[in-house]
Every structure is written in structure tokens, then in C-alpha cells.
Amino acid sequence: MSGWLILVAGYAIMLSWPISTVALVTIGVRYVASRRQDLVARSLQHGDGTPEHFWIIVPALNEEVVVGNTVKAALGLSGPGHTLARVLVVDDGSDDRTPEVLAAIDHPRLHVMRRDLPNARKGKGEALNAAYRYIAEQTALAGVSPDKVVLGIIDGDGQGSRNILLEVSRMLRDTAIGAVQVQVRIRNRNKLLGAVQDLEFGSIVNACQSLRDMLDTVGLGGNGQFTRLSALLALGDAPWSACLVEDLELGLRMHLSGVGIRYTSRAAVTQQAVVDVRRLTRQRTRWAQGNLQCARYLRQLVTSKRIGWTSLAEVLHYLLSPWANALVTVALAGTVAAGSVALAVGHPLSLIGSWLVLGQSAAVWLIVTWFPGFVWALLHRFRLRDETLPRLLVAALAYPAFLLLGLVATYRAIARQATGRQAWAKTERLAEEEIPTPALALAA
């Protein structure tokens, strides 16, 4: 009897994934129609906090093939009343042609901060902190209220949509909101790995963030995060830490301090996909290890009076689900392996009494594994309409392998954290067609 209970529990765990996928899709679709109207209605209840000054920070370490386009795209962004953003590039000790590429962009709204060793190359968090302190100093010297100053983070390969500052300003009209995360999309999705990553960001992450927005638990990403200077000042001299996912930790610290964070899919930052399996595994291992490092906030989250139980459950799910998935996968794989060996030697287990039962279980597992990817592909096509359905369905077919890669990254992250390894090689960038520098007439 206990064997059947274990089997039923195993099927329940597997089926929870497609069921939760359908629920997330439903939330994602309904959110677009309802939540947005609610936010607009509430936006001025706490006063008008519309930003008046924008800084785009671009952390750069050996970004020669992409940083030129990133800076030019950022210089072309404008906010309410045609307010133009200043761009601050933090050259964190680059030893390629990054300094020469930046020097060739002659624009009055571009400032380059060069960090040389031994201060350079101590992580993205330290580079962002240096930029933050510079902007805070310039803001104080100009006599500008930090409530009206917004710092946006766009990575070296990132490019913001034309409306990004307008949308961020709309979200920040509510003075109770201290940060906004915009949607992330993939530009080079002509290859399969890029298409799968765009399926992930464009559908899955978007739906998850929409749910978190409803629960007031939005997480900040490393690319496309916008924060009020006043919210960062409340966190001290170094709001970003040395954590491998400094963006996730900053979001947790803001939630614990009572700062509101919103998410919008009406504006986006595009970035390059990692199209090499080895490098992609390395990137996801770093993300998983950073997630593990943020587990030290669990006690504060559980005891915080600022976070409700529903919101707390979502945060805990976000932090703990990768590790639960890794353990469940090992348990299910071990059960299938043990059942196969037992059948081969003529001593079947009570759970898997015949090859037919094993085949039926494998069929269920395959259906459950592939079903969510196809749902996300249909949602991607319905919402964004910038990819063909056949390409999205191919990406959906590859999605289970992509998840398997994520599990490998999780196991590697545990090993790295246990052995104290923190160093990382930089993600490789791909060359793109050069875009023109914005006209100096826009510099006023």
C-alpha cells in the first residue's frame, strides 16, 4: 500500500508543474487587463513622484563588441517632457578596446568612470556602488531632491525600448514605489538556444513577475532595473553587495525595508542570448549560486512584519523551488533506475511491477515535461506576435533539455558554494551591426 502511495505522490508532483503553468498563464493574461488599470488609478494617491532626472548606468568589463551600441541606444532615450538621460559607463578595468570605443563617442551626456586595479574587477555590485556614489554626490551638489532622480541599470549588451523612461516614470508617479523592473527580451533569437531563452524571458519570467507584482514581491533583475536614488540612499553607502546575483539581493533588501517595487511588460530591455551550451551552463550556475547565497535572508523574511503571508509564500517559493526541483528530480530518476534494474533481473518492485507500467510512467513523464513549453509558446505568440508559431514550437520542444541544463547548473552551484569558489569568467558577447550616435541636438 505504501508503494502505491509513493507512486501517487510522484504523479502528483509531476502533474503540479503543468497545472501551475496553466494557472500562471491565466494570471499573466488577466493581469494585463486588470492590474494595470488598478495601478493607474492608485498612482497619484500618495502624491506625484514623477522623476525629473535619469541616469543610465552601464557596467562594462571588456565589452568592446557591444558597449558602443549600448551607449548610443541609451543616449537616445527620453522621458516625460523630453527629459534626456545621462549615461554613466563604469569601465571596470577593461583590458580590451572598451576604452577606445567609449572615447570615440563624443557626447555631452556621456560620462565614463574608469576603475583601475586594485579597485576594479571586484564584481558588478562594487562597480554599481561606485557609480551610485558618484551620482549621489552630483545630485547633492546640484541641489536636486533624490526622490526625483532615477538610476537605471542596463548591461553592456542591453538596449532599452524607446518608451522605457516614459513607462518607468508612469510607474514611479506613486511615491510609495521605489523601484521598477522592466521586461527582458532576447535579440539574437535566430538560433535555437536564443529562441528558448526568449521563450523563457518573454513568457515564463513575464508571467512570474506579473504574479509577484500582484503580491507585491517583484524581484529586480540585473538588466532593466530602475530605482529612485532616495531608495538606494536609505540602504547606505553600498546598496549592491558582492552576492553573485546582486540584483536579487537588492530587491530582497528593499522589500524588507518597505520599499515598493513594480513590474511592467509595456517596456523592455533587450540583451544577447548565450548561444554556447557550456557558457550558458556557467551563467546559470552563477545565478543558482547567487540564489543560494540569498538564502541567508530567509529568517528575516519569515519574521518581517512588512511582508504578508501570501507574499512571503511566493518569495520562499522563488528562493527554494530550484533546490526542491533538484531533489525531486533525483528521487524520480532514482526510482525509475531502480525499477528498470529490478525488472531486468526478474525481481520487480511494487511501484513498477512490469515493463508496461514503466512504459506508461515514462509516457506520462514525457507528456508532463513537454506540455508547459507548448503552453508558453502559445502565450508568447498571443502576447508578443514577433515570432512565428513554428519557431516557437521548436523552442518548446527544446525546453525540457533547457530545464535539464538548469538542473545541472543547480548541482554545480551547490558544489561551488560548498567549496567556497566565487570567481567567474565573463560571458562572451557577439558582434552586432553598429547603430548611429544620437544627434548632438538632443543633448540639451
XYZ file of C-alpha atoms in Angstrom:
444
model
C 0.000 0.000 0.000
C 2.833 2.382 0.868
C 4.338 1.757 -2.580
C 1.166 2.927 -4.297
C 1.078 5.991 -2.074
C 4.606 6.856 -3.188
C 3.591 6.342 -6.825
C 0.533 8.578 -6.426
C 2.679 11.208 -4.715
C 5.165 11.049 -7.580
C 2.438 11.591 -10.177
C 1.018 14.444 -8.089
C 4.406 16.153 -8.046
C 4.777 15.757 -11.809
C 1.262 16.994 -12.549
C 1.698 20.030 -10.303
C 4.006 21.527 -12.929
C 1.545 21.684 -15.880
C -1.266 22.704 -13.527
C 0.804 25.572 -12.124
C 1.776 26.520 -15.693
C -1.874 26.911 -16.717
C -2.513 28.946 -13.554
C 0.441 31.252 -14.293
C -0.678 31.737 -17.888
C -4.172 32.653 -16.700
C -2.756 35.149 -14.210
C -0.425 36.616 -16.827
C -3.253 37.223 -19.309
C -5.765 38.561 -16.779
C -3.120 40.796 -15.165
C -2.613 42.753 -18.372
C -6.283 43.704 -18.440
C -6.994 44.351 -14.749
C -3.917 45.098 -12.654
C -2.647 47.842 -14.950
C -5.881 49.833 -14.647
C -5.729 49.478 -10.863
C -2.162 50.801 -10.748
C -3.065 53.818 -12.865
C -5.948 54.622 -10.532
C -3.710 54.360 -7.449
C -0.637 56.065 -8.878
C -1.344 59.556 -7.538
C -2.858 58.635 -4.157
C 0.470 59.193 -2.397
C 1.466 62.347 -4.273
C 3.238 62.955 -7.567
C 6.638 61.268 -7.535
C 7.263 61.548 -11.280
C 11.050 61.505 -11.855
C 12.757 64.528 -13.353
C 16.320 63.235 -13.777
C 17.523 59.929 -15.238
C 20.904 58.254 -15.106
C 21.575 55.097 -17.104
C 24.449 53.119 -15.580
C 26.278 50.714 -17.894
C 28.714 48.409 -16.063
C 31.408 47.437 -18.562
C 34.235 44.921 -18.347
C 35.732 44.030 -21.720
C 32.612 44.958 -23.703
C 34.313 46.250 -26.856
C 31.968 44.493 -29.295
C 28.697 45.708 -27.747
C 29.227 48.728 -25.494
C 29.196 51.249 -28.347
C 25.673 50.286 -29.413
C 24.514 50.093 -25.793
C 25.694 53.625 -25.021
C 24.289 55.090 -28.244
C 20.914 53.465 -27.606
C 20.866 54.787 -24.023
C 21.728 58.326 -25.157
C 18.672 58.256 -27.426
C 16.200 57.567 -24.601
C 13.899 60.328 -23.356
C 11.391 60.601 -20.511
C 8.436 62.891 -19.702
C 8.684 66.309 -21.304
C 11.538 65.022 -23.488
C 13.783 64.728 -20.423
C 17.015 63.125 -21.612
C 19.030 60.580 -19.675
C 22.661 60.964 -18.738
C 24.711 57.841 -19.321
C 27.411 56.757 -16.875
C 29.636 53.902 -18.049
C 31.684 52.194 -15.348
C 34.730 50.771 -17.120
C 35.725 48.203 -14.525
C 39.359 47.715 -15.557
C 38.810 46.601 -19.163
C 41.947 45.421 -20.956
C 40.428 45.182 -24.438
C 39.356 48.065 -26.722
C 36.445 49.166 -24.496
C 38.184 52.469 -23.502
C 38.868 53.304 -27.173
C 35.272 52.533 -28.196
C 33.945 54.796 -25.445
C 36.421 57.576 -26.229
C 35.146 57.630 -29.821
C 31.633 58.557 -28.630
C 31.784 62.330 -28.166
C 28.574 63.306 -26.391
C 27.932 65.815 -23.580
C 25.570 63.440 -21.730
C 28.096 60.605 -21.594
C 30.408 60.231 -18.608
C 32.939 57.394 -18.354
C 34.214 56.314 -14.950
C 37.431 54.329 -15.290
C 38.199 51.969 -12.393
C 41.752 50.632 -12.403
C 43.237 47.878 -10.310
C 43.279 47.240 -7.371
C 39.774 48.784 -7.076
C 38.470 47.265 -10.314
C 37.158 43.757 -11.008
C 35.638 43.161 -7.597
C 32.249 42.247 -9.016
C 29.352 44.028 -10.682
C 27.980 45.132 -7.304
C 31.088 47.155 -6.461
C 31.066 48.795 -9.907
C 27.412 49.814 -9.439
C 28.164 51.148 -5.941
C 30.927 53.377 -7.353
C 28.507 54.788 -9.939
C 25.804 55.259 -7.286
C 28.125 57.230 -5.009
C 29.169 59.471 -7.904
C 25.542 60.167 -8.872
C 24.583 60.812 -5.243
C 27.407 63.345 -4.971
C 26.438 65.097 -8.220
C 22.785 65.190 -7.130
C 23.669 66.778 -3.797
C 25.927 69.368 -5.458
C 23.114 70.308 -7.861
C 20.624 70.654 -5.003
C 18.230 68.137 -6.579
C 15.870 66.042 -4.480
C 16.930 62.349 -4.607
C 13.238 61.432 -4.814
C 13.236 62.898 -8.324
C 16.368 61.065 -9.528
C 16.209 57.566 -11.039
C 19.117 55.215 -11.689
C 18.610 52.659 -14.444
C 20.891 49.643 -14.924
C 21.430 48.449 -18.492
C 24.099 45.805 -19.015
C 26.884 46.133 -21.561
C 24.850 44.264 -24.178
C 21.482 45.814 -23.281
C 19.283 48.204 -25.248
C 16.135 49.797 -23.837
C 12.912 50.235 -25.794
C 12.140 53.803 -26.881
C 9.354 54.190 -24.300
C 11.266 52.779 -21.352
C 11.757 56.038 -19.416
C 8.159 57.093 -20.042
C 6.853 53.770 -18.713
C 9.174 53.810 -15.687
C 8.059 57.368 -14.919
C 4.423 56.311 -15.103
C 5.044 53.542 -12.583
C 7.025 55.834 -10.283
C 4.350 58.538 -10.062
C 3.303 56.714 -6.890
C 5.746 57.930 -4.230
C 5.327 54.620 -2.383
C 7.144 52.900 -5.263
C 10.930 52.985 -5.112
C 11.917 50.694 -7.984
C 10.642 49.314 -11.290
C 11.730 46.237 -13.207
C 11.002 46.148 -16.942
C 10.612 43.090 -19.116
C 13.724 41.475 -20.605
C 13.804 40.113 -24.172
C 16.420 38.392 -26.323
C 17.661 40.000 -29.562
C 19.651 37.164 -31.173
C 16.901 34.567 -31.123
C 17.569 33.297 -34.642
C 19.401 30.310 -33.107
C 17.673 27.615 -31.050
C 19.307 28.485 -27.712
C 18.411 32.130 -28.208
C 14.811 31.244 -29.074
C 14.460 29.123 -25.931
C 15.873 31.924 -23.764
C 13.434 34.394 -25.312
C 10.617 31.931 -24.609
C 11.836 31.906 -21.001
C 12.056 35.691 -20.600
C 9.179 36.709 -22.853
C 6.611 34.263 -21.425
C 7.662 32.455 -18.255
C 9.558 35.188 -16.417
C 6.954 37.736 -17.506
C 4.117 35.642 -16.044
C 6.039 35.015 -12.811
C 6.820 38.703 -12.408
C 3.178 39.579 -13.107
C 2.150 37.258 -10.280
C 4.759 38.801 -7.976
C 3.524 42.256 -8.924
C 0.055 41.279 -7.713
C 1.599 40.001 -4.449
C 3.998 42.959 -4.044
C 7.033 40.666 -4.289
C 8.564 41.756 -7.616
C 12.203 40.735 -7.962
C 14.817 43.013 -9.501
C 16.864 41.722 -12.412
C 20.447 42.510 -13.310
C 19.287 44.175 -16.528
C 16.446 46.709 -16.792
C 16.103 47.698 -13.129
C 15.261 51.326 -12.302
C 15.465 52.656 -8.721
C 14.922 56.008 -7.034
C 18.114 57.483 -5.657
C 16.317 58.097 -2.347
C 15.520 54.355 -2.026
C 19.179 53.494 -2.564
C 20.369 56.155 -0.115
C 18.218 54.522 2.570
C 20.321 51.352 2.155
C 23.619 53.073 2.901
C 26.889 53.600 1.086
C 26.817 50.252 -0.763
C 23.274 49.171 -1.711
C 24.616 46.462 -4.039
C 26.548 43.620 -2.421
C 29.192 41.143 -3.538
C 26.482 38.484 -3.976
C 26.661 36.719 -7.354
C 23.105 37.926 -8.050
C 23.381 41.400 -6.533
C 20.085 42.371 -8.178
C 18.096 39.676 -6.363
C 19.632 40.662 -3.035
C 18.909 44.362 -3.616
C 15.253 43.517 -4.266
C 15.041 41.470 -1.055
C 16.611 44.290 0.965
C 14.139 46.780 -0.489
C 11.151 44.571 0.338
C 12.430 44.122 3.896
C 12.764 47.902 4.272
C 9.225 48.502 2.983
C 10.119 49.907 -0.449
C 7.538 49.132 -3.146
C 8.738 47.522 -6.384
C 6.645 47.316 -9.544
C 6.987 45.320 -12.769
C 5.982 46.392 -16.273
C 5.895 44.495 -19.555
C 4.983 47.605 -21.543
C 8.685 48.476 -21.844
C 11.659 46.189 -22.243
C 15.413 45.835 -22.323
C 16.800 43.526 -24.981
C 20.002 41.589 -24.401
C 22.074 38.943 -26.118
C 21.388 35.267 -25.535
C 24.222 32.957 -24.571
C 24.313 30.587 -27.528
C 27.047 28.226 -26.328
C 25.881 25.379 -24.053
C 28.999 25.404 -21.901
C 28.872 29.161 -21.340
C 25.115 29.043 -20.740
C 25.600 26.373 -18.067
C 28.252 28.527 -16.445
C 25.929 31.560 -16.456
C 23.046 29.607 -14.914
C 25.391 28.098 -12.321
C 26.345 31.607 -11.231
C 22.667 32.570 -10.975
C 21.874 29.445 -8.959
C 24.818 30.025 -6.621
C 23.699 33.607 -6.075
C 20.208 32.335 -5.293
C 21.743 30.015 -2.711
C 23.688 32.900 -1.172
C 20.457 34.850 -0.715
C 19.104 32.071 1.500
C 20.640 33.959 4.428
C 17.656 36.326 4.216
C 15.128 33.570 4.925
C 14.963 34.246 8.662
C 14.455 37.986 8.136
C 11.764 37.314 5.541
C 9.884 34.915 7.813
C 9.999 37.285 10.809
C 9.353 40.512 8.868
C 6.116 42.319 9.663
C 6.268 44.192 6.349
C 5.627 41.074 4.231
C 2.232 39.334 4.331
C 1.864 35.570 4.416
C 0.816 35.271 0.772
C 3.720 37.424 -0.358
C 6.078 35.514 1.926
C 4.973 32.221 0.385
C 5.792 33.495 -3.098
C 9.225 34.762 -2.037
C 10.043 31.470 -0.330
C 8.836 29.570 -3.393
C 11.134 31.662 -5.591
C 14.151 31.069 -3.347
C 13.592 27.403 -2.536
C 11.885 25.862 -5.594
C 15.130 25.327 -7.611
C 16.522 23.197 -4.804
C 13.257 21.309 -4.296
C 13.116 20.582 -8.047
C 16.668 19.261 -7.953
C 15.860 16.869 -5.102
C 12.589 15.669 -6.651
C 14.331 15.014 -9.975
C 16.960 12.878 -8.266
C 14.252 10.951 -6.398
C 12.190 10.271 -9.531
C 15.232 9.344 -11.623
C 16.439 7.035 -8.870
C 13.035 5.325 -8.688
C 12.944 4.766 -12.464
C 16.523 3.457 -12.494
C 15.878 1.107 -9.583
C 12.670 -0.157 -11.211
C 14.432 -0.795 -14.517
C 17.236 -2.756 -12.867
C 14.735 -4.736 -10.787
C 12.732 -5.666 -13.888
C 15.892 -6.638 -15.760
C 16.967 -9.095 -13.023
C 13.468 -10.530 -12.601
C 12.571 -9.029 -9.221
C 10.081 -6.208 -9.968
C 9.359 -3.562 -7.364
C 5.858 -2.984 -6.058
C 5.964 0.514 -7.572
C 6.953 -0.722 -11.039
C 5.613 -4.237 -11.413
C 6.095 -4.634 -15.175
C 7.683 -3.077 -18.211
C 4.216 -1.892 -19.232
C 3.863 0.116 -16.019
C 7.337 1.542 -16.554
C 6.454 2.490 -20.137
C 3.202 4.124 -19.046
C 5.040 6.105 -16.380
C 7.630 7.223 -18.939
C 4.844 8.334 -21.318
C 3.189 10.377 -18.575
C 6.540 11.907 -17.667
C 7.209 12.898 -21.303
C 3.776 14.498 -21.699
C 4.111 16.374 -18.416
C 7.614 17.534 -19.375
C 6.714 18.836 -22.826
C 3.255 20.274 -22.104
C 4.348 23.506 -20.302
C 6.725 24.517 -23.112
C 3.924 24.388 -25.678
C 1.648 26.437 -23.415
C 4.347 29.084 -23.021
C 4.931 29.095 -26.787
C 1.245 29.779 -27.445
C 1.246 32.562 -24.847
C 4.377 34.091 -26.415
C 2.666 34.150 -29.811
C -0.574 35.550 -28.347
C 1.120 38.359 -26.372
C 4.121 39.447 -28.397
C 3.418 38.419 -32.007
C 7.032 38.990 -33.073
C 7.931 35.319 -33.660
C 6.398 32.694 -35.925
C 4.487 29.873 -34.285
C 6.641 27.123 -35.907
C 9.829 28.644 -34.418
C 8.163 28.904 -31.020
C 7.026 25.271 -31.172
C 10.579 24.163 -31.956
C 11.756 26.143 -28.930
C 9.051 24.430 -26.874
C 10.371 21.012 -27.968
C 13.840 22.017 -26.751
C 12.555 23.469 -23.489
C 12.858 20.239 -21.421
C 16.543 19.953 -22.371
C 16.952 23.574 -21.322
C 15.442 22.703 -17.929
C 17.807 19.746 -17.605
C 20.689 22.136 -18.166
C 19.269 24.265 -15.333
C 19.291 21.247 -13.012
C 22.939 20.577 -13.881
C 23.663 24.222 -13.059
C 21.896 23.835 -9.703
C 24.048 20.852 -8.722
C 27.205 22.673 -9.816
C 26.159 25.724 -7.803
C 25.796 23.627 -4.653
C 29.269 22.179 -5.201
C 30.819 25.599 -5.822
C 29.191 27.128 -2.763
C 30.254 24.190 -0.588
C 33.875 24.527 -1.734
C 33.936 28.334 -1.446
C 34.515 29.054 -5.146
C 33.333 32.531 -6.187
C 35.384 33.513 -9.266
C 33.684 33.688 -12.662
C 34.755 34.095 -16.277
C 32.969 36.822 -18.188
C 30.102 35.935 -20.540
C 31.186 36.261 -24.162
C 29.497 38.904 -26.324
C 28.653 38.708 -30.017
C 29.391 41.472 -32.531
C 26.364 43.311 -33.953
C 25.679 45.902 -36.629
C 26.710 49.370 -35.419
C 23.980 51.911 -34.695
C 24.447 55.693 -35.156
C 25.234 58.089 -32.336
C 22.248 60.334 -31.355
C 22.482 63.824 -32.787
C 24.048 66.449 -30.525
C 20.893 68.494 -30.991
C 19.321 66.132 -28.464
C 21.962 66.890 -25.873
C 20.251 69.856 -24.234
